[in-house]
Coordinates of C-alpha atoms in Angstrom, one line a residue:
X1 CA -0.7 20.4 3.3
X2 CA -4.0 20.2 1.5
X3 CA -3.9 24.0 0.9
X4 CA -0.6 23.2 -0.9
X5 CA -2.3 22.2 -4.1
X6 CA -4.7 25.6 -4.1
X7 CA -2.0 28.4 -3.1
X8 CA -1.1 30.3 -6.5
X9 CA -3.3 27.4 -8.6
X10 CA 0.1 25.3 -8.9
X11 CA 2.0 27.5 -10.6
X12 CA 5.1 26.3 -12.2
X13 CA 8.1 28.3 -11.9
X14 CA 6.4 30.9 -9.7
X15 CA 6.2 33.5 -12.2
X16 CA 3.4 36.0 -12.5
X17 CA 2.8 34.3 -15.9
X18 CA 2.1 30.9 -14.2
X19 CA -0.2 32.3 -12.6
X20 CA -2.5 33.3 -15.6
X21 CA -2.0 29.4 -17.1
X22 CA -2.2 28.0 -13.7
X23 CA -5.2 25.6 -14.4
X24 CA -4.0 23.7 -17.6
X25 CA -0.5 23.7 -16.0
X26 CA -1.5 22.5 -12.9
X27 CA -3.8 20.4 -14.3
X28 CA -1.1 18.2 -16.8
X29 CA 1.3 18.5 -13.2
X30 CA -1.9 16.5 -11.4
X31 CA -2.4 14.1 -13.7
X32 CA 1.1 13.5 -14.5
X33 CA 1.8 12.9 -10.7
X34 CA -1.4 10.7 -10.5
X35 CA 0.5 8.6 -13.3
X36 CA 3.5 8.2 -11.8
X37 CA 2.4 7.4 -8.4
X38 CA -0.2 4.4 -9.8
X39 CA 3.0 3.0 -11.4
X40 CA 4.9 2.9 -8.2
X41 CA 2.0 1.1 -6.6
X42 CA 1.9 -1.2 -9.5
X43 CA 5.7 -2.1 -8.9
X44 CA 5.3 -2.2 -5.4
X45 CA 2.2 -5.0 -5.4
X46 CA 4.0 -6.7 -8.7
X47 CA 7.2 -7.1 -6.7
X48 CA 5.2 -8.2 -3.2
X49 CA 3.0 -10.7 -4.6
X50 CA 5.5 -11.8 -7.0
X51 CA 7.5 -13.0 -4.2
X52 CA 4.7 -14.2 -1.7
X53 CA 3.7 -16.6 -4.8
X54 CA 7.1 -18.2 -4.7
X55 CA 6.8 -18.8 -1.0
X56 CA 6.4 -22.9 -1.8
X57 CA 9.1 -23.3 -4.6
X58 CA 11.6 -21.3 -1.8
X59 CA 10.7 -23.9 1.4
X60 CA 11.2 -26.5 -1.3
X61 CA 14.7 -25.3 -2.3
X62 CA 16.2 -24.5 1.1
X63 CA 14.3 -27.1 2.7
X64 CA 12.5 -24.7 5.3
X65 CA 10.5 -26.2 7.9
X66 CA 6.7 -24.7 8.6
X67 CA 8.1 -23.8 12.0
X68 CA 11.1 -21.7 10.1
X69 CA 9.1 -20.6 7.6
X70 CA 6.8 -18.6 9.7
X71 CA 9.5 -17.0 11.7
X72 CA 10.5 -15.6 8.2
X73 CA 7.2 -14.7 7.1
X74 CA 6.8 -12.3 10.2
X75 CA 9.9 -11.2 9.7
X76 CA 9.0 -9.1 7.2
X77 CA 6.3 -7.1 8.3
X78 CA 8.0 -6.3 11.8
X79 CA 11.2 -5.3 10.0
X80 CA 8.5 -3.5 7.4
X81 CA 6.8 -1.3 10.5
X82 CA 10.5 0.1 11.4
X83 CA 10.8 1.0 7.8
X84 CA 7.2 3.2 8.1
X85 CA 8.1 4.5 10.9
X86 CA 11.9 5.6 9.1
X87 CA 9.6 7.2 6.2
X88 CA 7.7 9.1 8.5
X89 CA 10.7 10.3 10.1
X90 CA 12.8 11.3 6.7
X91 CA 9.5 12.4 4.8
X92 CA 9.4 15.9 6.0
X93 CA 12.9 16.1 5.7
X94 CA 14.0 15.0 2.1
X95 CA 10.8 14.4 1.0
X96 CA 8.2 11.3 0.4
X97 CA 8.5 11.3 -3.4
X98 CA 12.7 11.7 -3.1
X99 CA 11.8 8.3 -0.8
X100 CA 9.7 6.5 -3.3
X101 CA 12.1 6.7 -6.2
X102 CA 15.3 6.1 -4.4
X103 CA 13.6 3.1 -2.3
X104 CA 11.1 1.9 -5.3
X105 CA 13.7 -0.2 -7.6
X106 CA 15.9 -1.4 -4.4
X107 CA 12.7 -3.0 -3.5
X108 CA 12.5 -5.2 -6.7
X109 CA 16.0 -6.2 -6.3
X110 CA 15.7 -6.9 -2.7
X111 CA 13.2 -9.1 -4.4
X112 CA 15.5 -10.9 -6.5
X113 CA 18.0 -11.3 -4.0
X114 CA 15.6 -13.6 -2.2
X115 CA 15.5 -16.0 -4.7
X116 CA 19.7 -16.0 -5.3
X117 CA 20.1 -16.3 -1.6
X118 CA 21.7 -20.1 -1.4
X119 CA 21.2 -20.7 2.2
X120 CA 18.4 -19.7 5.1
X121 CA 21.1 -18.3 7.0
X122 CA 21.2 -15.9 4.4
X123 CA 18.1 -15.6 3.4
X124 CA 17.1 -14.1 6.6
X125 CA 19.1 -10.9 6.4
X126 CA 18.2 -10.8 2.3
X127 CA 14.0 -11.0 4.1
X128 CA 15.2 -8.0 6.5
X129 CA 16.5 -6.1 3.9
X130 CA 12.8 -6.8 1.6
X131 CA 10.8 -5.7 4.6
X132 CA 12.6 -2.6 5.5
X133 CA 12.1 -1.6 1.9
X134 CA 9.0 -2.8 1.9
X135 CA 8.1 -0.3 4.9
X136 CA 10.0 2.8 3.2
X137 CA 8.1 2.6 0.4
X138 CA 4.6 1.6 1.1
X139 CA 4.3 4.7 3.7
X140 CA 5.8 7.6 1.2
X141 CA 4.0 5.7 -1.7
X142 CA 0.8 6.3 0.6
X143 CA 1.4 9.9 1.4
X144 CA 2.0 10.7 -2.1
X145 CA -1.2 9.2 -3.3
X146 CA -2.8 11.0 -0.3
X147 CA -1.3 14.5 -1.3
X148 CA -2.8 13.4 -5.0
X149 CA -6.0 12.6 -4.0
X150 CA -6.5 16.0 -1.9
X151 CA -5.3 18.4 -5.0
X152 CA -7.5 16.6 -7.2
X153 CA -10.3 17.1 -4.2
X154 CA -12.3 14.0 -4.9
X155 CA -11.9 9.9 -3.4
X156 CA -8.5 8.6 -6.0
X157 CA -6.9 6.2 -2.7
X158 CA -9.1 3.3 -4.2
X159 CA -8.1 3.7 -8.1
X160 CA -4.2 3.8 -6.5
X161 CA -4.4 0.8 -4.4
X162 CA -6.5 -0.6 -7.7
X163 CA -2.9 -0.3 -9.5
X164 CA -1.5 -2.1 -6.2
X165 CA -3.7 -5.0 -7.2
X166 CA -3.1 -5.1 -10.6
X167 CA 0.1 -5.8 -10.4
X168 CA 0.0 -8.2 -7.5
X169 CA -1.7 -9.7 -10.0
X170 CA 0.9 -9.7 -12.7
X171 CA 3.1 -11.1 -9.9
X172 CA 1.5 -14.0 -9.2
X173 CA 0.6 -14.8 -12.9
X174 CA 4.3 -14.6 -13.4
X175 CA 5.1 -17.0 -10.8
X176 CA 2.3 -19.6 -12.3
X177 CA 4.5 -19.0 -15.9
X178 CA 7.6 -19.4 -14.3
X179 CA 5.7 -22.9 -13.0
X180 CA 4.6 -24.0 -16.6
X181 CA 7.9 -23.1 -18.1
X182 CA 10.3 -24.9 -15.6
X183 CA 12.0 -22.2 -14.8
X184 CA 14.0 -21.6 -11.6
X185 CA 12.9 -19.7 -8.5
X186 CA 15.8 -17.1 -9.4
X187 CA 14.8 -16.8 -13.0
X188 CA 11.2 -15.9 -12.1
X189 CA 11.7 -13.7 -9.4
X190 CA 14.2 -11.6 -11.9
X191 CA 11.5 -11.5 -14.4
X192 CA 9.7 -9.6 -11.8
X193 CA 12.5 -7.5 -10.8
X194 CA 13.2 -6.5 -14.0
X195 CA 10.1 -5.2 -14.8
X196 CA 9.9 -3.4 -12.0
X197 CA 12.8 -1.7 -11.8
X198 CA 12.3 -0.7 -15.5
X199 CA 9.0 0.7 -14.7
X200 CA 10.1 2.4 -11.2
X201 CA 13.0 4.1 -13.7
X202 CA 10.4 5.4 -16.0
X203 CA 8.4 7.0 -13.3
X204 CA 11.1 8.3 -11.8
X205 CA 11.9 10.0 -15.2
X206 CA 8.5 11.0 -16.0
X207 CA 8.4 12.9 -12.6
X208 CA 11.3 14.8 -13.1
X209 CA 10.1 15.7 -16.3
X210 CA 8.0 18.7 -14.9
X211 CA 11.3 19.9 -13.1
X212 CA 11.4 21.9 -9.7
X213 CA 10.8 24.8 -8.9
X214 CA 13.3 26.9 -7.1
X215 CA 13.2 26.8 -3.2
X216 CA 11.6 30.3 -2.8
X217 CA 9.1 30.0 -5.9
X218 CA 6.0 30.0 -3.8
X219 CA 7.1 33.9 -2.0
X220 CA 8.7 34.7 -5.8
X221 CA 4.6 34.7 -7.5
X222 CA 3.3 38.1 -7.3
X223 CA 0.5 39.1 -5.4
X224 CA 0.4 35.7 -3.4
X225 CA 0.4 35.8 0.2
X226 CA 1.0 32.7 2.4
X227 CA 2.1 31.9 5.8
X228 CA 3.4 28.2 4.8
X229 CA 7.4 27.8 4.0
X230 CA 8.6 27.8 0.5
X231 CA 7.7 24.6 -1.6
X232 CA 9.8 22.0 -3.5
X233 CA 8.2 19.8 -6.0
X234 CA 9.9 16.3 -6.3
X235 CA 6.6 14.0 -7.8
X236 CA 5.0 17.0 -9.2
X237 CA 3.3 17.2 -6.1
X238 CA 4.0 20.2 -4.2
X239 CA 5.9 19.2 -0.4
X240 CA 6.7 21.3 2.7
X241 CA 10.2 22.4 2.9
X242 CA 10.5 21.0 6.1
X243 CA 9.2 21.3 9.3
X244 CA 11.9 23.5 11.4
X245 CA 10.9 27.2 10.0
X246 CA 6.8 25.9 10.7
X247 CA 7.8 25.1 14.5
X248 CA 9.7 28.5 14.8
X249 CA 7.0 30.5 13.1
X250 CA 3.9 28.8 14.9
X251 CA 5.5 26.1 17.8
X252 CA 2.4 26.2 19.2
X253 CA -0.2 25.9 16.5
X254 CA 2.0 23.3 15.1
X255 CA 2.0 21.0 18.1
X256 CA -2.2 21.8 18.2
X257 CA -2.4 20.3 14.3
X258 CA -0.8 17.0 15.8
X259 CA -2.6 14.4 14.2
X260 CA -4.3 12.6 17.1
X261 CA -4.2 9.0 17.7
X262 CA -7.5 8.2 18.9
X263 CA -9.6 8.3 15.3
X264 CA -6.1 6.7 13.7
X265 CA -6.4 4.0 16.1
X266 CA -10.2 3.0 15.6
X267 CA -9.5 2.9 11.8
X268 CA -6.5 1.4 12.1
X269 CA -7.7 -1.8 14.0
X270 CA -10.1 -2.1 10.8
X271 CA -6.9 -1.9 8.5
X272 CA -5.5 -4.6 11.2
X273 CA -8.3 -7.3 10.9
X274 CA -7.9 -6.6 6.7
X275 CA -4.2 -7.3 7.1
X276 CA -4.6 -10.0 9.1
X277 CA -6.9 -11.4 6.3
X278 CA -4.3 -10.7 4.0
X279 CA -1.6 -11.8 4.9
X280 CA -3.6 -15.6 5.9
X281 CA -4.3 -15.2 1.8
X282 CA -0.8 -14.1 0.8
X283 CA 1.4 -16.1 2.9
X284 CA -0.9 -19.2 3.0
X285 CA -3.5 -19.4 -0.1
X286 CA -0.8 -20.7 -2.1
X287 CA 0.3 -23.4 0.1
X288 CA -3.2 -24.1 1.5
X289 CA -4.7 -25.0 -1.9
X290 CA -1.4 -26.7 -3.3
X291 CA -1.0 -28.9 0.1
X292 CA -4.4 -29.0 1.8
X293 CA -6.5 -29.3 -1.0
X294 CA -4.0 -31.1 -3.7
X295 CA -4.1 -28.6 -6.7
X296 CA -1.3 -28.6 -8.8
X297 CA 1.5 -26.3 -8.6
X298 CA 0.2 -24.3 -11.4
X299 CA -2.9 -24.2 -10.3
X300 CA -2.2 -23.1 -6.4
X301 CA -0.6 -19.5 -7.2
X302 CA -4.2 -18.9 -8.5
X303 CA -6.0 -18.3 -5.2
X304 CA -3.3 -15.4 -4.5
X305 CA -5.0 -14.2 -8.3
X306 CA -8.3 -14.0 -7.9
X307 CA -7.9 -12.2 -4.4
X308 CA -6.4 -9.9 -5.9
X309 CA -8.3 -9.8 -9.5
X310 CA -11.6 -9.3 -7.4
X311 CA -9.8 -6.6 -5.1
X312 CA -8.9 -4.8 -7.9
X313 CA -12.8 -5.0 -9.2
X314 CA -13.7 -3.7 -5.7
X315 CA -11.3 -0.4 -5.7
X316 CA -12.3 0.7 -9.5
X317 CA -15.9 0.9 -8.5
X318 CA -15.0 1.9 -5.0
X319 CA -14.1 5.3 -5.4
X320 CA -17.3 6.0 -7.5
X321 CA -19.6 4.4 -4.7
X322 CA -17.8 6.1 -1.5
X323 CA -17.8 9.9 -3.4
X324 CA -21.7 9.4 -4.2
X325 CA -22.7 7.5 -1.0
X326 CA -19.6 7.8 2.1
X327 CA -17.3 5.5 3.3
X328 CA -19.4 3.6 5.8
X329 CA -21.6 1.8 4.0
X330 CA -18.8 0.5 1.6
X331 CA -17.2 -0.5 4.4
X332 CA -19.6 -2.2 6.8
X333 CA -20.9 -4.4 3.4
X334 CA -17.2 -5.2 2.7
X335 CA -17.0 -6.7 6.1
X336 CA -20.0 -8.8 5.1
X337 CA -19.0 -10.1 1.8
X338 CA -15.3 -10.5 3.4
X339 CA -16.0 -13.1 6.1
X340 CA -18.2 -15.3 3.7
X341 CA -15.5 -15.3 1.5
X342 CA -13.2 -16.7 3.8
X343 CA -16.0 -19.1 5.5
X344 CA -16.3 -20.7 2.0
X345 CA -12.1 -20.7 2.2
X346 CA -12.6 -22.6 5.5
X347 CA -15.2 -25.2 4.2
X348 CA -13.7 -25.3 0.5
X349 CA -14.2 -28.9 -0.5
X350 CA -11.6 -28.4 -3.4
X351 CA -9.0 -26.5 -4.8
X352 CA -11.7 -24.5 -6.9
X353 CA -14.3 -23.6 -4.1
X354 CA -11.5 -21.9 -2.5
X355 CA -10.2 -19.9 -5.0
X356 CA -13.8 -18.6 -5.1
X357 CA -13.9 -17.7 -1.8
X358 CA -10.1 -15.8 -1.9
X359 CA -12.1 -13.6 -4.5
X360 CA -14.7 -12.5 -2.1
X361 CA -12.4 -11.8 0.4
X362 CA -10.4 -9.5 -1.9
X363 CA -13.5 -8.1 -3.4
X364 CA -15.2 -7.5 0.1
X365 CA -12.2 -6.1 1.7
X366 CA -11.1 -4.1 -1.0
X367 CA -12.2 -0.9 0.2
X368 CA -10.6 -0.4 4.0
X369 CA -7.4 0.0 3.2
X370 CA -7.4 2.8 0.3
X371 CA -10.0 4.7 2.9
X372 CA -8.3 4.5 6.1
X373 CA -5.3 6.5 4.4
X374 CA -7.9 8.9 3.1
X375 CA -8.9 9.3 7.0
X376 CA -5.0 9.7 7.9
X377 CA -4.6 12.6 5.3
X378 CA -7.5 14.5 6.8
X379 CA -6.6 14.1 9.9
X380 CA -3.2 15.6 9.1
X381 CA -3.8 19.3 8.5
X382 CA 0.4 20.2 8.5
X383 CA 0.4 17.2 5.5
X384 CA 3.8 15.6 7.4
X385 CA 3.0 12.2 6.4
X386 CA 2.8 11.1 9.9
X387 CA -0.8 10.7 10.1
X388 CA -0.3 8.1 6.9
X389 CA 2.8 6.3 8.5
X390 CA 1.2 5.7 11.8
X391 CA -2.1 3.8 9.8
X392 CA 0.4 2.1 7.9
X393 CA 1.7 0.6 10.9
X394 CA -1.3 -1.2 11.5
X395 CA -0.9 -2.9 8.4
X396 CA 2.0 -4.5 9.8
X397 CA 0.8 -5.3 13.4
X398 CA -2.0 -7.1 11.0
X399 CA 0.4 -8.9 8.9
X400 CA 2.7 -10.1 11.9
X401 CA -0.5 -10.9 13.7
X402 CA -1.5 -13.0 10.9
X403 CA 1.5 -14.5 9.8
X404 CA 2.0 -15.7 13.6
X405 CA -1.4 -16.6 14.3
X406 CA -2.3 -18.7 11.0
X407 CA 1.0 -20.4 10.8
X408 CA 0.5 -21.1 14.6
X409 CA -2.7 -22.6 14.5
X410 CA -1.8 -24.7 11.0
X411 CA 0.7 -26.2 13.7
X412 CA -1.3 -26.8 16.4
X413 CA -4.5 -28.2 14.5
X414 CA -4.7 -27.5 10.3
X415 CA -4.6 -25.1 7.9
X416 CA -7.7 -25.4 7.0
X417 CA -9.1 -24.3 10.6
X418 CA -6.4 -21.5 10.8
X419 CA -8.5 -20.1 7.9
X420 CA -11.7 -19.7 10.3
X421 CA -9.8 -17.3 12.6
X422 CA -10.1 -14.2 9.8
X423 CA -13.1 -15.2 8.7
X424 CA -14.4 -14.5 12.2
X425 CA -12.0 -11.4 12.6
X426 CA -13.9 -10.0 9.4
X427 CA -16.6 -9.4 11.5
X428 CA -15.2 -6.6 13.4
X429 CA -15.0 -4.7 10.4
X430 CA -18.7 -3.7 10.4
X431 CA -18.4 -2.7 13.8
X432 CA -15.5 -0.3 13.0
X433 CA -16.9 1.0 10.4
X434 CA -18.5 4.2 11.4
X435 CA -14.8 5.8 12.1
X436 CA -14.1 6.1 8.6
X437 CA -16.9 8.8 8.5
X438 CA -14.3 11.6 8.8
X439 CA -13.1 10.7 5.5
X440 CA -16.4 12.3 4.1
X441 CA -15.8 15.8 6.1
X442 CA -14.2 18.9 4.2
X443 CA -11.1 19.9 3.6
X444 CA -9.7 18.0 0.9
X445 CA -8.5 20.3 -1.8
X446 CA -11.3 21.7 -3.4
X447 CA -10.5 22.5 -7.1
X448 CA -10.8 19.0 -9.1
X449 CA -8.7 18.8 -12.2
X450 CA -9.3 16.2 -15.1
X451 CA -8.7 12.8 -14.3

């Protein structure tokens, strides 16, 4: 799909007089879609960290057990990996941006909903219903900034996941107001939900702003030939049709540009160990500093911050470092700076010490993530998505891995110690991190537009 973006210069309207204003067309389109995707990744992290932040306040309402509370906490991501694996199913069908504005605001009230549910018994299918969402909209959110990133033919994953950040920052800063303000679990959660589905809404209209073209505008430009199917633009960013007149034209060439699992799977057990780190920081740095380390319960959500503050530093200078020098280096010195960050998390002597060390795990892990999706889209030459759904599953297999293992071990011994088992995970990132070479070989889409 990366020769999507280059075929008639992104030509609106498919007219022979597109053609001729192609670039500064094509160019606003880019950086229009570049807008709208970073604010669905800002509403998506907002709306995730809002919620993990609340995680203490919600065991406190219902009165949920550690035992209890962990069986919810992995229900998410395993209920999240069938929603990835739904996206990558419906995205060459309707389309991954059609996905990421229906899906986008329903996350933000699933959101909500946690926070009105009055019992666990309903809480749990309220969680279901936030993961499954959760799952939809990370993997079309991911192979739209993928598609992005390849028209604009330069490393943009980073800046994208840097929006992610930002406003998992804004959602835990909103749970620490809703602390110093008194206000109910309900009312801070809507706050977040508000602004999200007020922002999704925007994007949503922005996008169709630029209109689509009609479902034969790609054949209708003169003087262009192609062999791809007819395009429709839902994001501003051009999609396949679908995949049923590829497989008729070219079965076999189509079944040949498979993505293949074995590079997926070496990066993806790198995006495992992050996740696993992650979700030991999401689920449990609020509760470890509040319980563990006796921080007040403004002061505990702030942990959760500066993992996410110094992951957002990381990605803004990220995508600088990996187009000048590669991905492995950025990677193999994230691993690195990751595990110390979590060592000092293990050996934090007070509530401070450990929010330090959160923010060298964000800032040295910052990078994997954003770069195992660029290694996805390059090694998806037909641009399905599938390539980008199957890494996302890893993300999952890391959270539920996490959530399991850490709130497993906190039982068994402390939390404290269940923060040494990703410290020593972190490791294994250095090892891995020669796979994410690929993401420096051509084919991205080669004509770069402003930013």
């Amino acid at each position: 799909m990366s020769g999507s973006g280059m075929t008639a210069g992104g030509a609106p309207g498919g007219t022979a007089g597109g053609v001729s204003g192609a670039g500064g067309d094509a160019g606003a389109r880019d950086r229009r879609a570049r807008l709208v995707v970073t604010a669905f990744y800002l509403v998506q992290g907002m709306c995730f960290a809002g919620l993990l932040a609340q995680v203490p306040t919600l065991q406190h309402d219902l009165g949920i057990s550690d035992g209890t509370l962990t069986l919810i906490l992995l229900l998410v991501p395993v209920v999240a990996g069938v929603g990835s694996v739904l996206a990558g199913a419906l995205a060459p069908r309707v389309g991954s941006a059609r996905l990421l504005h229906v899906c986008g605001p329903l996350v933000a009230l699933a959101v909500l909903g946690a926070g009105l549910a009055p019992t666990v018994t309903i809480l749990y299918p309220v969680v279901a219903a936030v993961g499954l969402l959760l799952g939809l909209v990370d993997a079309s959110m991911n192979m739209q900034g993928v598609e992005v990133e390849q028209r604009y033919g330069r490393s943009l994953l980073n800046s994208f996941h840097g929006a992610w950040s930002v406003g998992g920052i804004l959602g835990s800063l909103a749970a620490v107001l809703a602390h110093s303000l008194g206000w109910s679990l309900a009312a801070g959660l809507g706050l977040v939900a508000a602004v999200g589905v007020a922002v999704d809404l925007v994007a949503t209209a922005a996008a169709s702003e630029d209109g689509a073209p009609r479902p034969d505008a790609r054949e209708a430009v003169p003087g262009v030939v192609t062999a791809e199917p007819p395009l429709r633009t839902v994001t501003g960013v051009p999609e396949p049709a679908g995949p049923a007149g590829r497989e008729r034209a070219d079965a076999g060439a189509s079944r040949a540009a498979r993505p293949p699992w074995g590079p997926l799977v070496l990066v993806g057990l790198a995006v495992t160990i992050v996740y696993v780190a992650d979700s030991a920081t999401s689920n449990w740095s609020t509760k470890y500093i509040q319980d563990a380390l006796g921080a007040a319960a403004n002061v505990a959500p702030l942990g959760l911050a500066a993992y996410l503050g110094c992951q957002l530093l990381g990605r803004l200078a990220a995508d600088r470092q990996v187009n000048r020098y590669g991905p492995v280096a950025p990677v193999a010195v994230g691993g690195i700076v990751g595990a110390a960050g979590l060592a000092a998390v293990t050996l934090a002597p007070g509530p401070w010490v450990a929010v330090v060390g959160f923010g060298l795990t964000g800032l040295g892990l910052s990078v994997v993530v954003p770069l195992a999706f660029s290694v996805a889209g390059r090694l998806d030459p037909e641009g399905t998505g599938v390539a980008v759904a199957r890494v996302n599953l890893f993300n999952y297999v890391g959270f539920v891995v996490g959530a399991g293992l850490i709130g497993g071990v906190a039982e068994l011994l402390s939390l404290r110690l269940a923060f040494a088992v990703p410290a020593l995970l972190a490791l294994g990132v250095i090892a891995l991190a020669p796979a994410f070479k690929v993401a420096a070989r051509d084919g991205v889409a080669s004509p770069a537009v402003a930013p």
